[in-house]
Amino acid sequence: MIPLLTVAGLGVTNAAVFSSGELDFGVILEGNELELEAHVVNGVVDGVTTIDEEVPANSLDVLVTADREFAAPAGFGAAGVATGESIWILPQSEAVGVPFVALASEELTSGDWSTVITFSLGSVTSPSGTGTFSMWEAGSLGGQDFHFSSTDGALTIGATDGDANTNPNDYISNFGHNHVNWGFSEPGVWEVELIATGTHNTLGALEARDTLNFVVVPEPSSVALLSLAGLGLLRRRR
Amino acid sequence: MRLLLPFLFLPCLTISGQAVDLVLGHFEYQIDYALAEGDADEGWKTWVSYDLDGSFADNEGVERLPLDSVRLLAAPSTRIVPSTAPENFGTSNEPLWILSQNNVPGELFLGWRAIYSQGLFQAKVGSVYSPSQLGSIESSLVEVTGTGPERGGDFAMWTTAGLGRLIFHFNTSDGISSDDLLTPVPAGSHSHYNWGFTQPGTYSVRFRNEGRLNPQFGGSQTQSEALLNFVVPHDGFLTGEGQWRLGDGANEVPSVGIYDSERQVDYAADQVALIARERQFEMSLADATAASLGRVGLASVDEIHFPGNEPITVSLLEQFGPGDVSMSLSENRHVFSFAADGIYRLRFQANQGGLVGTPFTLTFLVNLPIDYSYEDWAGSFERTHELEAGLLTDSLSDFDQDGLSNGLEFLLFWHGFDPVTVDAHLMPRPRFVNGRAEFEFLRDLHKDDFSSTPLELAVSFSPDLATPWKPWRRLFSEGAPDEFYEDGNERGNETSCVMRRRLVVPEATENFGFFRFEQRLRN
C-alpha cells in the first residue's frame, strides 16, 4: 500500500490525518449494533478545517507532533517511561494546534441502558513492538489517575485502577464525553484497539471494537533515520 | 415502598425569583459574540448553558440560561483536605472545594465555551494586536465578592497538565492583577478547568471578556463583563462545641439558631448536626455582637433578628436516643453528656416572658460521622426502642407500617422520621404555586450524593394516577425547563450539605396531582 501522505518523514496510511482541534471517539447505536465512530467536532483533517463530521474510528490518523514530547517526571511507570525519559502526550486540556481527543457516549440515551458504557483497552501495536500506550486523567491537585496501560502489570486484569471496576484497563463513561491524556512512549505509528461495552434494556449486552491510529512524530534529528525505515511503518488499512 | 401525596390547594404565593441551583451535571460558562450594529460591545452575550442531548460536541440542542438565573454549587464530595496544598493556593491540611476539570459523577462539571465566527477578531501577541483570520478573545478576572471572600476565602481557576503541573489562570490569593488572564479563548473552544475555593460561602466572580475586531468589522476594541455566582455549602455539622444564638422571630416570638463561630454562620436547628466525639458536646451563648456572615435555613433579618430582646431561656422538652442524656452547666457552658453512641434528638423550646417559641429539635451524633451509614442509623433506632438487633436491617421493609420504607425514613431523616413510629404525617405537604406544583424537602447530600451513596431518593409525579408516573429530573439540565426537576429552595443567604430542595412540576394543573417518593438501591 502506498501512503498518500507523509508526515515529517513518517509513512502513514491512506487514512485521513487529523492534526488539530477537537475529536471525540464515541459510541453510537446503529440499528441494533453498537459502533465506534470518530466525531470531528471542530478540527483540521488533511489540512482542511472540518466541523461536525462523523467518520469511522479507524479512518483517521491522529497526529502527535514533535512538540508534544516531554520528559516524564517520577510516577509514570504505567506509561512505560522512567523519570526523564521521553513521552508524547495529547493533552486533556485544549491547546491551540493540538488534537484534543475525548472518549464519548453522549449520543446514547441513558434511559435505554441498564449499565453505563465501559471503554476497555484491547490489543496495542507499538512501533517497536515494546512501546507503551497509556491513558489517564490529571488530578485537580496534580498526580495522575491511569485508566489504560498496554504494558504495566499493575493495570492487568485483577488489579484496580481506582474507578471501582474489576477490570483496571477500563474507563467508565456515564453518557457524557470526557477529555483525557493520551500517552505514547516512542515515536512512530500506533494501532490501539478500543472496546466499548454496555447492556441495553432490550438488546442486552452489546460490544463495539475498532482500532484507533496515532502517528507520533519524532524530533527532526531522528526523522531521517526513521524515514529509512519508512516502509516498515506502513500499516495495513483496516 | 411508596408514598402517594396529593397536593393541596393553597393561595397563590409568589413565583420565586431565586436562581436555580445547579449541583451536578455538565454545564458551560458560555461566551457568545456576534457583530452588532452600532456599539460593538452590544455583540456580547454570556450564559450558563447545557445541552438537551447531553452533548457539547455540537451546537445542537444547546440551552442558554441567563447568568443571574443560576447558582453553581459545590457538592460535598468536592471538599478535600490536602496534606500538601498547592504552593500558591489554599493551606495544607485545611479544606479546599474543587469543581474538577474531570467529569466526576455527582459533581458539577463546568466548562468554558466560546462561540463566535472565526475571523472576527484580531490576534494578540503580548499587548500588540494584529489583523488575523485566526484571532481570538481573552478573559480576565475583575473581582470576587461574597461571603466566601469575606471569610478570607480565595478563588482560583487552573488546569492540571498531563504531567501534573498546575497552571493557574485566575487566583485571588495574591490579589487580582493583569496576570489573572485566560488567553487565548479561541472560536469554538470548549475547555474544562479546576475551579477552587478555600472557604464555604458565596462567591460572585466577575469576568471581563475582551477582543479587538478585525479591520473589516470596524477594528474596535470591545469588551463585556459577566458575573458567575458560585456557592460552597457549609458542612452542616459542628464538632464538639457550638453556640446558641437567641433572637426575635416572626411576630416577635423568641427564636433560636445554632452559631458556628469559626465560619461565622447561623444554622436553623433542623439543618445542622452536632457531633459529640467523646460523648460530650458543649453549648455556650453566642456573644450578642458576634458577626454573622451567613444564615442557613434561617430567613432574613427581617424575619429573625439576632440578638433578640433578652432574657430568653431555652427549655428541654424531651429527649430521644439510645442512651441517657445529662446536661450540666460549667462556666456558662451547657455540657451535654451521652451514655451511649448513636443518634439523639433533643427537643427544646425558647421562652421569653409569656411568649414561647415554636419547639425545635437538635440532632446529636454521638461518635458517629456526618455521613453515617444506613446500618448505623438502623442500629441506633433499634437500641433506642430496645428492639432485637437486625429488625431494621432491611431498608426496603416498613417496620412501623406507616407507608414509608425504612430507607425512605433514613433518607428523609431531617424531617424527624422514626422508623419505629407511625409518622407519615411528617411528610412535607405539596402545594400549588402560580401554575406549578411544588414539594419542598430537606435533602442530606451526605446520605444521598446523587452518585456513590448506597441509597437514592427518587420521586415521580402523576397528574391523576392514570397517567404514567413521570420521573423527576435530578438536575435541571436533564430536561427542558418545563420538565419535572429538582431545585434549591434555601431560606437565608447560604447553603449547607443538608439542603432545602424543592421538586417543581411546571405543567401541573391546580386541580390535583400526585407525588410518589421511593427509595432506590444504587448499583
Short mmCIF file of C-alpha atoms in Angstrom, two decimals, chain A residues 22 24 39 41-42 49 51-52 54 70-73 76 87 89 91-94 96 100 106-108 114 136-144 171 174-179 181, chain B residues 26 53-60 80 82 84 86 96 98-103 105 109 118 158-166 184 186-192 194 474 523:
data_model
loop_
_atom_site.label_atom_id
_atom_site.label_comp_id
_atom_site.label_asym_id
_atom_site.label_seq_id
_atom_site.Cartn_x
_atom_site.Cartn_y
_atom_site.Cartn_z
CA GLU A 22 -11.47 18.58 18.97
CA ASP A 24 -14.31 12.52 20.08
CA HIS A 39 -16.61 12.69 15.62
CA VAL A 41 -16.18 18.38 16.34
CA ASN A 42 -14.07 21.23 15.06
CA THR A 49 -10.96 22.79 8.71
CA ILE A 51 -16.75 20.85 11.60
CA ASP A 52 -19.18 18.29 12.97
CA GLU A 54 -18.64 11.72 11.83
CA PHE A 70 8.07 15.76 27.23
CA ALA A 71 10.48 14.41 29.81
CA ALA A 72 8.50 12.23 32.18
CA PRO A 73 8.50 13.11 35.86
CA PHE A 76 4.94 7.45 35.04
CA ILE A 87 6.78 10.58 26.42
CA ILE A 89 1.19 13.38 25.10
CA PRO A 91 -3.43 16.66 26.41
CA GLN A 92 -6.63 16.56 28.37
CA SER A 93 -6.87 20.34 28.15
CA GLU A 94 -7.35 22.13 24.90
CA VAL A 96 -4.10 25.56 20.12
CA PHE A 100 -7.93 17.47 21.75
CA GLU A 106 -23.24 11.08 24.89
CA GLU A 107 -25.07 10.09 21.73
CA LEU A 108 -26.69 7.19 23.57
CA SER A 114 -29.16 -0.63 32.36
CA TRP A 136 -5.02 8.95 32.21
CA GLU A 137 -6.76 11.86 33.82
CA ALA A 138 -4.82 14.50 35.71
CA GLY A 139 -5.90 15.10 39.30
CA SER A 140 -7.06 18.54 40.34
CA LEU A 141 -4.02 18.98 42.58
CA GLY A 142 -1.61 17.04 40.42
CA GLY A 143 -0.92 13.37 40.09
CA GLN A 144 -2.38 11.01 37.55
CA TYR A 171 -12.80 3.74 31.63
CA ASN A 174 -21.63 7.94 32.01
CA PHE A 175 -23.30 9.08 28.80
CA GLY A 176 -21.13 12.15 28.56
CA HIS A 177 -17.86 12.97 26.89
CA ASN A 178 -14.58 13.24 28.72
CA HIS A 179 -11.25 14.55 27.59
CA ASN A 181 -4.46 12.45 28.32
CA HIS B 26 -22.24 19.16 32.63
CA ASP B 53 -28.89 15.67 24.36
CA GLY B 54 -26.04 15.78 26.86
CA SER B 55 -23.55 16.63 24.15
CA PHE B 56 -21.46 19.74 23.92
CA ALA B 57 -19.69 18.28 20.93
CA ASP B 58 -22.01 20.06 18.55
CA ASN B 59 -24.17 23.14 18.55
CA GLU B 60 -27.47 21.31 18.51
CA ILE B 80 -10.85 17.73 50.09
CA PRO B 82 -4.82 18.14 51.00
CA THR B 84 0.13 19.46 50.83
CA PRO B 86 -0.62 23.95 46.08
CA LEU B 96 -10.46 23.11 49.68
CA ILE B 98 -12.72 21.93 43.88
CA LEU B 99 -15.03 21.56 40.91
CA SER B 100 -12.81 19.26 38.90
CA GLN B 101 -11.65 19.55 35.32
CA ASN B 102 -12.57 15.86 35.13
CA ASN B 103 -16.17 14.75 34.79
CA PRO B 105 -20.29 11.74 38.78
CA PHE B 109 -18.63 19.69 35.54
CA GLN B 118 -13.55 32.63 13.25
CA TRP B 158 -6.46 26.33 36.89
CA THR B 159 -5.53 23.49 34.61
CA THR B 160 -3.69 20.38 35.69
CA ALA B 161 -1.48 19.45 32.77
CA GLY B 162 -0.90 15.87 31.73
CA LEU B 163 2.33 15.65 33.69
CA GLY B 164 0.71 17.01 36.84
CA ARG B 165 1.81 20.65 36.68
CA LEU B 166 -0.77 23.16 37.88
CA PRO B 184 -6.46 32.90 24.11
CA PRO B 186 -10.38 30.62 20.51
CA ALA B 187 -13.53 30.49 18.42
CA GLY B 188 -15.46 27.31 19.11
CA SER B 189 -13.31 26.41 22.11
CA HIS B 190 -14.65 24.24 24.90
CA SER B 191 -12.33 23.53 27.81
CA HIS B 192 -12.66 22.34 31.36
CA ASN B 194 -10.48 23.21 38.06
CA ARG B 474 -32.21 15.01 39.37
CA ASN B 523 -25.83 -0.02 41.92
#
